[in-house]
């Protein structure tokens, strides 16, 4: 209907213009044709006069004029010539045909003939009047008045008018038809194209040659279309935010309750044996767990992970499964057991001494050992087999997490070709040169391309990955749709910025006030009430920029002495990968630096730097966030970093300043933070000073904006977008399978 209205908007003015053109052009046409005929008739008259001049000079010898009368009588037998008259020199009309108007004199004829439109209406109709000299050998013998019939001109101009009207009408119809057909075709094509893009089909279907220059625009367009789609859905569902409920409904409607299987190295809950032999449940310090656990609570399903806790085996059933979260189970955790050699080679060796430094620009050399690689392959196969064993049907939705399992996607694909495999890489992806130093780069890439969808935090990491594939594998890349086709299988590469679960109003209501947090922390750590407090919360990892942060604290105290004995920095450093030498030496360097700063600036026995190198539960970390004046997240390189988002979520009082590294993926989405280069100590010290002196109003403005971003772009949105893409993928796979079956049946 909308399309017809659009066409009418074009056609109606077109018809009006054509009608007006016809209306105004017809009188003009009449005048023009008349003028042409008058000129022709004048010439014809002159010809007649010339032709008759000899016969007339003889005929006028007859005094009674009979001969001339007879001559005129013969001449007017011509169908065009209606009447004739002769005006001798110096006299009145001497001879005329009977058709010549009775009351017309020679002078009248001369006057009419000299007019621009020498017409006269007589009994038989309109005539054209012309007067011509008649020359004899002896000289002029008078003037000949000729009257030509004009009614044929009338007939002709009526004919011309009719043809002109037909021509204009025909042209109008033709233009309208062509316009409608072209518009209809373009409209359908456009609508089809847009719908396909909105459905995401365009992302997966080969649609001509790709152009790398257009990739950023295509990426941008995809993001915008997706936002539009989100808006549209939100408007339809009346839900303003992504939430667990909304994710559940997406699973029900778009994935019709299909089985979800998550694969990760780290388990969401660790069961450890306490000092008294009791079982303690711990939440690991892991961004991955922070993000995926709430999603699993919403989706149910099965989570496969390494059982690394000392009491893990004691709480599982005979299938190595345990229902989680403890006390209010929503999903199943299937634990896999690794031998110490496997853990050493796969986790510590290949994943954390090889891939981790390979993907992070932290200037630590990766170590690649053949034996680690063998263990990595073996453990990946173990996890892939577990996925196949846990799958209830032939096409489960498998969510593979992180760099520990680059080979799992292809391994699962071999056994479950119809599975939808969504792999998310939680750390950065380096450029092709950096990645190229890995001896098993091709095997890793081929393993990952077993995924239906390959997700990274940022478009930049996607670009690096696609370029790496392009450099090392025989694959077809469609930059426009961000797809890689390798050995006939397609992988869609997309960015999905990870986030946290936004705390509910009920949760927030249970939190102690920021003042209470500050007070209890001060009592516990002996921090005077008048001290300003900055905090850092990280795993004890060299990529987190903890060393650089401490240098900045030291520089702050040097450069701005007013903060001496008025400032405390608390660094939570959760132990991680402590078996590795690189981590051990890093921890020693941090401890030494903290000691040195404290020796320099401690006053009254109070340390400036408090290094809390132990695991902290969520409530403890939250108290720290709420008590702090500033939070420092200064990663040298980070896929996203969720600490900064947790800090923002903890500050419902809209106070506190976030200092954030430019090299963390989160910096893209949180520009209201004070963005710093962690390698630039001076800049960091200045940012810290700025944070400590920032007026409350400015803090509120920045924090309110950060909070609205994190609330909106929460973890359910992260998962929702991935699952929506997965649902599209499945739909497309199912449709092409049906089409294939149908074709096979028809051919059979
Ligand atoms: O950042 C990558 C990552 O796998 C995160 O997902 C997680 O926060 C962290 O590393 C955990 O490391 P690990 O499991 O080795 O302690």
XYZ file of C-alpha atoms and ligand atoms in Angstrom:
764
model
C 0.000 0.000 0.000
C 2.838 2.335 0.989
C 4.534 1.627 -2.323
C 1.364 2.496 -4.339
C 0.989 5.774 -2.441
C 4.622 6.565 -3.238
C 4.018 5.893 -6.917
C 0.879 8.002 -6.974
C 2.895 10.851 -5.525
C 5.002 10.700 -8.627
C 2.329 9.870 -11.218
C -0.248 12.528 -10.340
C 2.154 15.485 -10.862
C 3.366 13.811 -14.064
C -0.176 13.631 -15.484
C -0.936 17.220 -14.423
C 2.197 18.494 -16.161
C 1.453 16.545 -19.337
C -2.177 17.819 -19.365
C -0.995 21.418 -18.944
C 1.522 20.946 -21.746
C -1.215 19.679 -24.052
C -3.601 22.492 -23.095
C -1.111 25.277 -23.772
C 0.549 23.781 -26.819
C -2.633 23.239 -28.918
C -3.490 26.942 -29.677
C 0.173 27.512 -30.401
C 0.150 24.602 -32.827
C -2.995 26.064 -34.515
C -1.389 29.458 -34.950
C 1.764 27.978 -36.368
C 0.027 25.705 -38.910
C -2.214 28.569 -40.003
C 0.786 30.777 -40.634
C 2.482 28.048 -42.656
C -0.658 27.487 -44.774
C -1.165 31.251 -45.319
C 2.350 31.503 -46.648
C 1.738 28.525 -48.929
C -1.536 30.000 -50.171
C 0.113 33.337 -50.962
C 2.707 31.542 -53.024
C 0.051 29.441 -54.679
C -1.927 32.642 -55.461
C 1.122 34.262 -57.077
C 1.555 31.133 -59.184
C -2.098 31.179 -60.280
C -1.827 34.896 -61.160
C 1.297 34.272 -63.218
C -0.226 31.303 -64.985
C -3.381 33.226 -65.834
C -1.692 36.496 -66.830
C -1.342 35.591 -70.532
C -4.866 34.227 -70.871
C -6.179 37.246 -68.965
C -4.437 39.815 -71.170
C -6.268 38.252 -74.105
C -9.571 37.859 -72.280
C -9.788 41.458 -71.120
C -9.885 42.508 -74.813
C -13.487 41.293 -74.748
C -15.431 44.430 -73.770
C -18.332 42.464 -72.297
C -15.969 40.505 -70.121
C -17.416 37.174 -71.133
C -14.085 35.585 -71.891
C -12.680 36.642 -68.559
C -15.793 35.324 -66.814
C -15.337 31.995 -68.579
C -11.650 31.914 -67.641
C -12.473 32.577 -64.007
C -15.225 29.966 -64.131
C -12.715 27.344 -65.246
C -10.134 28.418 -62.680
C -12.470 28.054 -59.696
C -13.115 24.481 -60.641
C -9.959 23.858 -58.581
C -11.214 22.537 -55.232
C -9.099 24.960 -53.215
C -9.820 28.120 -55.178
C -13.260 29.340 -54.089
C -13.672 32.793 -55.688
C -11.877 35.234 -57.999
C -12.269 38.872 -58.956
C -10.509 41.271 -61.257
C -9.747 44.889 -60.407
C -8.589 46.819 -63.521
C -6.127 49.683 -62.942
C -7.925 52.663 -61.440
C -11.360 51.009 -61.433
C -13.705 48.976 -59.197
C -14.289 45.282 -59.347
C -14.898 44.490 -63.043
C -15.342 40.735 -63.212
C -15.934 38.199 -60.471
C -17.061 34.686 -59.978
C -20.567 34.159 -58.542
C -18.978 32.895 -55.335
C -17.232 36.219 -54.771
C -18.962 38.175 -51.910
C -21.369 40.678 -53.467
C -20.711 43.563 -51.170
C -16.944 43.313 -51.339
C -14.968 45.973 -53.201
C -11.411 45.881 -54.512
C -10.330 48.207 -51.675
C -11.884 45.818 -49.096
C -9.977 42.909 -50.645
C -6.697 44.906 -50.597
C -7.215 45.756 -46.928
C -7.958 42.184 -45.852
C -5.057 40.773 -47.871
C -2.628 43.145 -46.159
C -3.601 41.928 -42.665
C -1.331 39.415 -40.846
C -4.178 36.898 -40.836
C -5.970 37.565 -44.132
C -9.073 35.535 -43.447
C -12.682 36.139 -44.312
C -15.751 34.100 -43.491
C -18.117 33.741 -46.458
C -21.085 31.522 -47.051
C -19.152 28.318 -47.737
C -16.802 28.763 -44.780
C -13.530 30.590 -44.071
C -11.398 31.729 -47.004
C -7.900 33.109 -47.403
C -7.781 36.396 -49.367
C -4.826 37.387 -51.547
C -4.350 40.064 -54.200
C -1.800 39.728 -57.038
C -0.602 41.938 -59.898
C -1.363 40.655 -63.388
C 1.305 41.582 -65.898
C 0.802 41.603 -69.730
C 3.611 42.215 -72.194
C 2.347 45.752 -72.522
C 2.505 46.305 -68.738
C 0.210 45.816 -65.677
C -3.346 44.949 -66.558
C -4.879 45.105 -63.062
C -4.988 43.060 -59.850
C -6.385 39.623 -59.326
C -8.256 38.857 -56.095
C -8.125 35.176 -55.113
C -9.993 33.463 -52.333
C -8.754 30.032 -51.232
C -10.756 27.628 -49.166
C -9.536 27.437 -45.560
C -11.831 24.751 -44.257
C -9.254 22.055 -45.109
C -6.858 23.847 -42.766
C -9.430 23.549 -40.043
C -9.765 19.858 -40.773
C -6.039 19.380 -40.785
C -5.438 21.249 -37.592
C -8.163 19.197 -35.930
C -6.369 16.070 -37.137
C -3.019 17.418 -35.853
C -4.615 18.289 -32.535
C -6.016 14.787 -32.202
C -2.640 13.215 -33.009
C -0.915 15.536 -30.561
C -3.327 14.600 -27.784
C -2.839 10.900 -28.542
C 0.935 11.379 -28.595
C 1.027 13.185 -25.217
C -1.349 10.689 -23.630
C 0.663 7.774 -25.025
C 3.909 9.277 -23.785
C 2.381 9.843 -20.350
C 1.205 6.236 -20.112
C 4.590 4.956 -21.308
C 6.561 7.093 -18.803
C 4.228 6.048 -16.004
C 4.547 2.367 -16.897
C 8.334 2.460 -17.141
C 8.541 4.390 -13.868
C 6.255 1.963 -12.076
C 8.088 -1.113 -13.308
C 11.561 0.292 -12.513
C 10.440 1.586 -9.112
C 8.721 -1.700 -8.325
C 11.853 -3.686 -9.196
C 14.176 -1.364 -7.267
C 11.816 -1.248 -4.327
C 11.520 -5.031 -4.163
C 15.278 -5.449 -4.518
C 15.919 -2.850 -1.864
C 13.364 -4.264 0.530
C 14.657 -7.802 -0.070
C 18.254 -6.672 0.487
C 17.426 -4.759 3.645
C 15.346 -7.606 5.031
C 18.145 -10.056 4.294
C 20.622 -7.792 6.066
C 18.289 -7.364 9.010
C 17.846 -11.123 9.177
C 21.597 -11.407 8.986
C 21.423 -13.567 5.842
C 23.491 -11.068 3.942
C 26.224 -11.623 6.512
C 26.576 -15.206 5.518
C 25.684 -15.375 1.853
C 28.374 -14.772 -0.743
C 27.294 -11.569 -2.466
C 30.053 -10.689 -4.876
C 33.589 -9.552 -4.556
C 34.609 -8.142 -1.207
C 36.384 -4.864 -0.843
C 38.699 -4.543 2.162
C 38.495 -0.723 2.034
C 34.757 -0.937 2.646
C 35.134 -3.277 5.598
C 34.947 -0.550 8.313
C 31.811 0.856 6.680
C 30.282 -2.623 6.408
C 31.157 -3.258 10.031
C 29.608 0.020 11.051
C 26.502 -0.709 8.987
C 26.130 -4.130 10.549
C 26.418 -2.639 14.005
C 23.843 -0.006 13.180
C 21.442 -2.503 11.665
C 21.810 -4.644 14.697
C 21.099 -1.674 16.949
C 18.038 -0.910 14.889
C 16.920 -4.466 15.194
C 17.440 -4.361 18.937
C 15.445 -1.164 19.160
C 12.701 -2.700 17.102
C 12.523 -5.812 19.232
C 12.699 -3.763 22.405
C 9.827 -1.623 21.243
C 7.828 -4.738 20.457
C 8.528 -6.528 23.679
C 8.123 -3.396 25.831
C 11.377 -4.257 27.570
C 13.819 -1.433 27.912
C 16.830 -3.514 28.957
C 18.488 -6.791 28.263
C 17.835 -9.017 31.239
C 17.925 -12.685 32.170
C 14.198 -12.898 31.423
C 14.647 -11.409 28.020
C 17.495 -13.786 27.253
C 15.319 -16.695 28.322
C 12.514 -15.577 26.065
C 14.985 -15.217 23.198
C 16.108 -18.784 23.818
C 12.526 -19.993 23.859
C 11.380 -18.116 20.784
C 14.436 -18.052 18.545
C 16.201 -21.207 19.615
C 13.060 -23.107 20.552
C 14.673 -24.399 23.714
C 17.637 -26.033 21.958
C 20.318 -27.523 24.175
C 23.116 -25.128 25.193
C 26.552 -26.541 26.063
C 29.319 -24.285 27.371
C 32.978 -25.330 27.268
C 35.582 -23.487 29.332
C 38.738 -24.314 31.188
C 37.806 -22.466 34.379
C 34.782 -23.781 36.249
C 32.163 -21.368 37.617
C 32.347 -22.726 41.173
C 35.357 -24.410 42.751
C 34.883 -26.849 45.626
C 37.932 -26.774 47.857
C 38.739 -28.586 51.054
C 39.108 -26.133 53.970
C 41.673 -26.365 56.781
C 39.234 -28.312 58.939
C 38.383 -30.751 56.151
C 35.130 -28.930 55.331
C 34.122 -28.203 51.724
C 34.402 -24.544 50.746
C 32.757 -23.185 47.581
C 34.715 -20.440 45.808
C 34.007 -18.226 42.806
C 37.209 -17.924 40.756
C 38.682 -14.542 39.812
C 37.822 -14.801 36.145
C 36.229 -12.398 33.717
C 34.987 -15.361 31.754
C 33.137 -16.797 34.728
C 31.767 -13.365 35.697
C 30.224 -13.063 32.246
C 29.160 -16.591 31.347
C 27.712 -17.723 34.683
C 24.677 -15.398 34.695
C 24.030 -16.378 31.095
C 24.059 -20.060 32.028
C 21.733 -19.397 34.918
C 19.332 -17.929 32.398
C 19.806 -20.637 29.744
C 20.167 -23.770 31.869
C 22.054 -26.389 29.869
C 25.402 -28.024 30.590
C 28.747 -26.399 31.350
C 31.855 -28.522 30.766
C 34.989 -27.382 32.617
C 38.141 -28.606 34.236
C 37.555 -29.711 37.799
C 40.539 -28.129 39.514
C 39.297 -27.776 43.132
C 40.627 -30.077 45.852
C 37.074 -31.207 46.758
C 35.626 -31.128 43.233
C 35.533 -34.907 42.887
C 33.736 -35.286 46.196
C 30.613 -33.384 45.189
C 29.913 -34.725 41.676
C 27.541 -37.582 40.797
C 28.621 -40.729 39.010
C 28.572 -38.872 35.672
C 30.910 -36.228 37.117
C 28.091 -33.712 37.188
C 27.027 -31.242 39.837
C 24.007 -28.945 39.780
C 24.770 -25.242 40.220
C 24.613 -22.623 41.661
C 24.791 -24.339 45.031
C 21.431 -24.336 46.756
C 19.421 -22.965 43.799
C 20.497 -25.027 40.788
C 19.791 -23.760 37.282
C 22.327 -25.685 35.184
C 24.675 -28.674 35.300
C 28.437 -28.534 35.562
C 30.187 -31.512 34.004
C 33.704 -31.720 35.386
C 36.611 -33.186 33.439
C 39.699 -34.410 35.235
C 43.179 -33.739 33.943
C 46.394 -35.471 34.881
C 49.149 -33.223 36.255
C 51.029 -33.692 32.942
C 47.989 -32.648 30.956
C 47.389 -29.601 33.151
C 51.043 -28.679 32.945
C 51.330 -29.030 29.162
C 47.910 -27.795 28.051
C 47.081 -25.102 30.632
C 50.351 -23.802 32.025
C 52.463 -24.587 29.001
C 50.735 -24.091 25.683
C 47.813 -21.877 26.805
C 49.590 -19.637 29.304
C 53.227 -19.637 28.272
C 52.465 -19.795 24.570
C 49.123 -18.313 23.524
C 48.685 -15.840 26.394
C 51.873 -13.812 25.741
C 51.413 -14.350 21.990
C 48.041 -12.567 22.027
C 48.873 -9.827 24.542
C 51.266 -7.057 23.649
C 52.982 -7.080 27.062
C 56.499 -7.726 25.803
C 56.803 -11.173 27.345
C 58.194 -13.769 24.948
C 55.921 -16.719 24.205
C 57.340 -20.172 24.771
C 56.314 -23.001 22.437
C 57.189 -26.588 23.328
C 56.303 -29.615 21.230
C 55.267 -31.578 24.330
C 52.902 -28.757 25.421
C 51.334 -28.757 21.990
C 50.701 -32.517 22.190
C 49.004 -32.067 25.577
C 46.988 -29.147 24.273
C 45.701 -31.295 21.406
C 44.947 -34.210 23.713
C 43.008 -32.094 26.208
C 41.111 -30.316 23.447
C 40.059 -33.736 22.147
C 38.971 -34.719 25.649
C 36.707 -31.672 25.896
C 35.374 -32.166 22.355
C 34.469 -35.775 23.191
C 32.706 -34.592 26.323
C 30.632 -32.170 24.228
C 29.610 -35.011 21.923
C 28.776 -37.198 24.919
C 26.664 -34.466 26.548
C 24.786 -33.588 23.338
C 21.192 -34.827 23.388
C 20.619 -34.234 19.685
C 22.623 -33.799 16.514
C 22.607 -30.009 16.531
C 23.240 -28.568 20.000
C 24.326 -24.986 20.493
C 27.943 -25.182 21.698
C 29.558 -22.106 23.259
C 33.338 -22.617 23.277
C 35.196 -20.201 25.540
C 38.654 -18.811 25.074
C 42.162 -19.607 23.949
C 42.358 -22.879 25.846
C 40.211 -24.541 23.184
C 41.212 -23.353 19.745
C 41.016 -26.914 18.387
C 37.687 -27.891 19.952
C 35.408 -26.310 17.302
C 36.785 -28.395 14.422
C 36.907 -31.518 16.606
C 33.233 -31.135 17.555
C 32.287 -30.288 13.979
C 33.753 -33.595 12.785
C 31.437 -35.549 15.105
C 28.420 -33.225 15.071
C 28.425 -31.577 11.658
C 25.089 -29.891 12.315
C 26.010 -28.332 15.651
C 26.022 -24.539 15.924
C 29.424 -23.728 17.393
C 29.952 -20.262 18.764
C 33.508 -19.608 19.911
C 34.372 -16.561 21.963
C 38.009 -15.472 22.279
C 38.257 -13.591 25.584
C 41.705 -12.130 24.964
C 43.007 -9.863 22.174
C 43.909 -11.263 18.764
C 47.305 -10.043 17.528
C 48.307 -8.947 14.042
C 49.368 -11.619 11.490
C 53.106 -10.960 12.006
C 52.870 -11.566 15.743
C 50.623 -14.599 15.420
C 52.806 -16.001 12.661
C 55.586 -16.925 15.078
C 53.461 -19.739 16.509
C 54.715 -23.014 15.007
C 51.153 -24.427 14.932
C 49.441 -21.336 13.640
C 47.687 -23.144 10.780
C 46.355 -25.941 12.979
C 45.012 -23.385 15.479
C 43.317 -21.344 12.775
C 41.799 -24.418 11.158
C 40.559 -25.561 14.549
C 38.867 -22.227 15.177
C 37.290 -22.201 11.734
C 35.267 -25.223 12.777
C 33.111 -22.561 14.503
C 29.921 -21.265 12.955
C 30.539 -17.927 14.648
C 33.865 -16.625 15.906
C 33.480 -13.819 18.432
C 35.970 -11.233 19.704
C 35.570 -8.229 21.977
C 36.347 -5.541 19.411
C 36.134 -5.028 15.628
C 39.891 -4.514 15.674
C 40.496 -8.046 16.975
C 38.103 -9.396 14.306
C 40.080 -7.552 11.651
C 43.364 -8.981 12.966
C 41.903 -12.483 12.955
C 40.591 -12.223 9.400
C 43.926 -10.857 8.218
C 45.726 -13.711 9.958
C 43.516 -16.290 8.250
C 44.083 -14.506 4.964
C 47.839 -14.619 5.494
C 48.212 -18.273 6.439
C 45.294 -20.289 5.059
C 43.704 -20.948 1.692
C 40.370 -19.389 2.539
C 37.823 -17.171 0.871
C 37.212 -13.997 2.823
C 34.218 -11.794 2.384
C 35.085 -8.604 4.178
C 31.696 -7.161 3.390
C 29.940 -9.865 5.363
C 32.803 -10.654 7.708
C 32.796 -14.314 6.729
C 35.572 -16.786 6.139
C 34.985 -19.852 3.992
C 37.487 -22.614 4.490
C 37.126 -26.091 3.005
C 33.511 -25.331 2.142
C 32.566 -24.331 5.700
C 31.553 -20.785 6.579
C 32.522 -18.912 9.732
C 31.007 -15.577 10.611
C 33.485 -13.343 12.472
C 31.888 -10.680 14.672
C 32.633 -8.455 17.668
C 30.588 -8.867 20.850
C 31.850 -6.631 23.660
C 31.517 -8.648 26.853
C 30.093 -7.172 30.028
C 28.758 -7.898 33.491
C 25.375 -8.621 35.003
C 23.888 -5.323 36.141
C 22.973 -5.611 39.839
C 19.253 -5.674 40.542
C 17.607 -3.064 42.761
C 17.140 -5.767 45.370
C 20.870 -6.595 45.364
C 21.828 -2.930 45.590
C 19.420 -2.420 48.476
C 21.374 -5.052 50.428
C 24.720 -3.279 50.034
C 26.167 -1.222 52.895
C 26.467 2.489 52.068
C 29.753 3.771 50.555
C 30.462 5.561 53.839
C 29.953 2.330 55.790
C 32.215 0.490 53.328
C 34.911 3.139 53.693
C 34.621 3.049 57.461
C 34.833 -0.748 57.833
C 37.704 -0.977 55.342
C 39.549 1.798 57.153
C 39.158 -0.038 60.447
C 40.241 -3.345 58.917
C 43.303 -2.009 57.097
C 44.133 0.844 59.430
C 43.517 3.565 56.869
C 42.818 6.952 58.525
C 39.425 8.458 57.730
C 40.966 11.551 56.122
C 42.971 9.512 53.602
C 41.917 9.457 49.981
C 41.694 5.916 48.707
C 42.533 4.448 45.288
C 42.099 0.756 44.492
C 43.187 -1.812 41.932
C 41.581 -5.252 41.588
C 43.284 -7.781 39.327
C 44.596 -11.246 38.918
C 48.314 -11.169 39.652
C 49.150 -11.020 35.970
C 51.861 -9.145 34.083
C 49.359 -7.907 31.473
C 47.435 -5.891 34.067
C 49.921 -3.032 34.371
C 50.254 -3.354 38.156
C 53.935 -2.427 38.081
C 53.237 0.702 36.033
C 50.415 1.591 38.424
C 52.745 1.442 41.421
C 55.244 3.636 39.609
C 52.438 6.129 39.069
C 51.560 6.087 42.787
C 55.194 6.746 43.623
C 55.362 9.582 41.092
C 52.156 11.083 42.509
C 53.738 11.311 45.938
C 56.911 12.798 44.483
C 55.199 15.322 42.277
C 52.268 16.261 44.508
C 53.651 16.128 48.080
C 50.292 17.268 49.464
C 49.153 13.648 49.129
C 51.839 12.262 51.420
C 50.187 10.862 54.518
C 46.836 11.657 52.937
C 46.604 8.886 50.384
C 46.452 5.059 50.410
C 46.496 2.677 47.487
C 44.972 -0.803 47.949
C 45.842 -3.416 45.351
C 43.969 -6.714 45.355
C 46.024 -9.268 43.428
C 44.350 -12.664 43.109
C 46.916 -15.440 42.767
C 46.990 -16.913 39.294
C 49.210 -19.311 37.318
C 51.708 -19.115 40.169
C 53.454 -22.270 38.967
C 54.907 -20.285 36.065
C 58.265 -18.635 36.467
C 57.210 -15.521 34.613
C 54.378 -15.021 37.111
C 56.568 -15.743 40.101
C 59.196 -13.220 39.076
C 56.468 -10.695 38.278
C 54.985 -11.095 41.748
C 58.394 -10.655 43.315
C 58.975 -7.458 41.363
C 55.636 -6.067 42.483
C 56.278 -6.939 46.091
C 59.714 -5.359 45.944
C 58.384 -2.180 44.399
C 55.530 -1.923 46.915
C 58.068 -2.370 49.698
C 60.287 0.348 48.297
C 57.418 2.834 47.981
C 56.294 2.073 51.486
C 59.808 2.554 52.799
C 59.926 5.920 51.106
C 56.511 7.248 52.006
C 55.058 5.308 54.949
C 54.154 7.645 57.814
C 53.393 6.712 61.380
C 53.955 3.047 60.522
C 51.215 3.201 57.893
C 51.969 1.843 54.421
C 50.903 3.823 51.382
C 50.585 0.691 49.235
C 48.530 -2.213 50.585
C 49.120 -5.298 48.501
C 46.446 -7.907 49.239
C 47.736 -10.926 47.341
C 44.927 -13.353 48.101
C 41.619 -14.375 46.640
C 38.752 -12.000 47.493
C 35.094 -12.953 47.297
C 32.703 -10.730 45.392
C 31.318 -8.960 48.477
C 34.809 -8.000 49.633
C 35.716 -6.612 46.232
C 32.430 -4.744 46.106
C 33.126 -3.116 49.456
C 36.479 -1.962 48.105
C 34.891 -0.479 44.985
C 32.297 1.376 47.049
C 34.842 2.726 49.488
C 37.263 4.029 46.836
C 37.758 7.558 45.547
C 39.376 6.148 42.412
C 39.781 2.785 40.708
C 42.823 2.088 38.532
C 42.538 -0.314 35.597
C 45.821 0.075 33.772
C 46.208 -3.083 31.660
C 49.067 -3.061 29.185
C 46.738 -4.954 26.854
C 43.331 -6.463 27.592
C 40.553 -8.031 25.542
C 37.887 -6.091 27.459
C 38.478 -5.993 31.263
C 35.463 -6.358 33.488
C 36.913 -4.826 36.663
C 36.197 -1.351 35.344
C 32.577 -2.320 34.640
C 32.210 -3.886 38.082
C 33.511 -0.681 39.697
C 30.970 1.386 37.754
C 28.144 -0.993 38.692
C 29.120 -0.760 42.367
C 28.832 3.052 42.455
C 25.113 3.720 42.736
C 26.104 6.928 44.604
C 27.567 8.174 41.263
C 30.843 9.053 42.943
C 34.356 7.728 42.367
C 36.632 8.142 39.361
C 37.651 5.432 36.919
C 41.192 5.616 35.521
C 41.308 3.307 32.529
C 44.026 2.124 30.163
C 43.599 3.020 26.507
C 44.763 -0.506 25.709
C 41.850 -2.280 27.370
C 38.957 -3.158 25.049
C 36.631 -1.382 27.518
C 38.204 2.005 26.693
C 36.188 2.056 23.456
C 32.892 2.031 25.329
C 33.799 4.060 28.419
C 35.201 7.380 27.232
C 33.998 9.201 30.377
C 36.760 7.495 32.342
C 40.137 9.210 32.630
C 41.894 7.367 29.795
C 45.624 6.835 30.256
C 48.637 5.265 28.611
C 49.942 2.913 31.310
C 53.469 3.141 29.921
C 53.465 6.905 30.604
C 54.041 7.195 34.344
C 53.778 10.982 34.377
C 50.385 10.911 32.656
C 49.120 8.304 35.109
C 50.341 10.273 38.133
C 48.589 13.375 36.792
C 45.398 11.382 36.156
C 45.511 10.103 39.721
C 45.911 13.659 41.018
C 43.045 14.790 38.797
C 40.874 11.961 40.124
C 41.645 12.816 43.745
C 40.808 16.480 43.236
C 37.837 16.054 40.920
C 34.759 18.019 42.085
C 31.774 15.875 43.114
C 29.605 17.313 40.361
C 32.068 16.226 37.673
C 32.401 12.789 39.244
C 28.632 12.480 39.207
C 28.378 13.515 35.579
C 31.030 11.062 34.421
C 29.845 8.209 36.601
C 26.173 8.620 35.637
C 27.096 8.346 31.996
C 29.360 5.332 32.575
C 26.621 3.637 34.525
C 24.019 4.097 31.854
C 26.408 2.570 29.292
C 27.259 -0.465 31.413
C 23.644 -0.975 32.456
C 22.505 -0.987 28.854
C 25.405 -2.951 27.403
C 25.249 -5.658 30.031
C 26.180 -9.315 29.788
C 22.705 -10.379 28.696
C 23.002 -8.113 25.717
C 26.401 -9.672 24.946
C 24.924 -13.155 25.093
C 21.686 -12.053 23.449
C 23.468 -10.740 20.398
C 25.539 -13.874 20.039
C 22.541 -16.118 20.468
C 20.489 -14.079 18.008
C 23.248 -14.530 15.443
C 23.426 -18.222 16.331
C 19.668 -18.516 15.858
C 19.926 -16.907 12.428
C 22.736 -19.254 11.591
C 20.695 -22.284 12.609
C 17.708 -21.093 10.657
C 19.813 -20.667 7.567
C 21.419 -24.104 8.024
C 18.040 -25.746 8.494
C 16.569 -24.050 5.440
C 19.506 -25.051 3.228
C 19.327 -28.604 4.541
C 15.623 -28.773 3.722
C 16.252 -27.332 0.270
C 19.018 -29.886 -0.299
C 16.817 -32.780 0.820
C 14.020 -31.562 -1.398
C 16.399 -31.329 -4.369
C 17.761 -34.797 -3.689
C 14.215 -36.206 -3.454
C 13.265 -34.532 -6.715
C 16.323 -35.896 -8.489
C 15.873 -39.401 -7.082
O 41.205 -12.978 30.226
C 41.234 -14.270 29.733
C 40.793 -15.218 30.785
O 40.527 -16.498 30.329
C 39.559 -14.632 31.357
O 38.482 -15.054 30.702
C 39.714 -14.915 32.788
O 39.372 -13.796 33.469
C 41.151 -15.201 33.007
O 41.741 -15.347 31.770
C 41.277 -16.400 33.880
O 42.482 -16.920 33.891
P 42.729 -18.305 34.583
O 41.522 -19.134 34.332
O 43.937 -18.846 33.937
O 42.912 -18.043 36.024
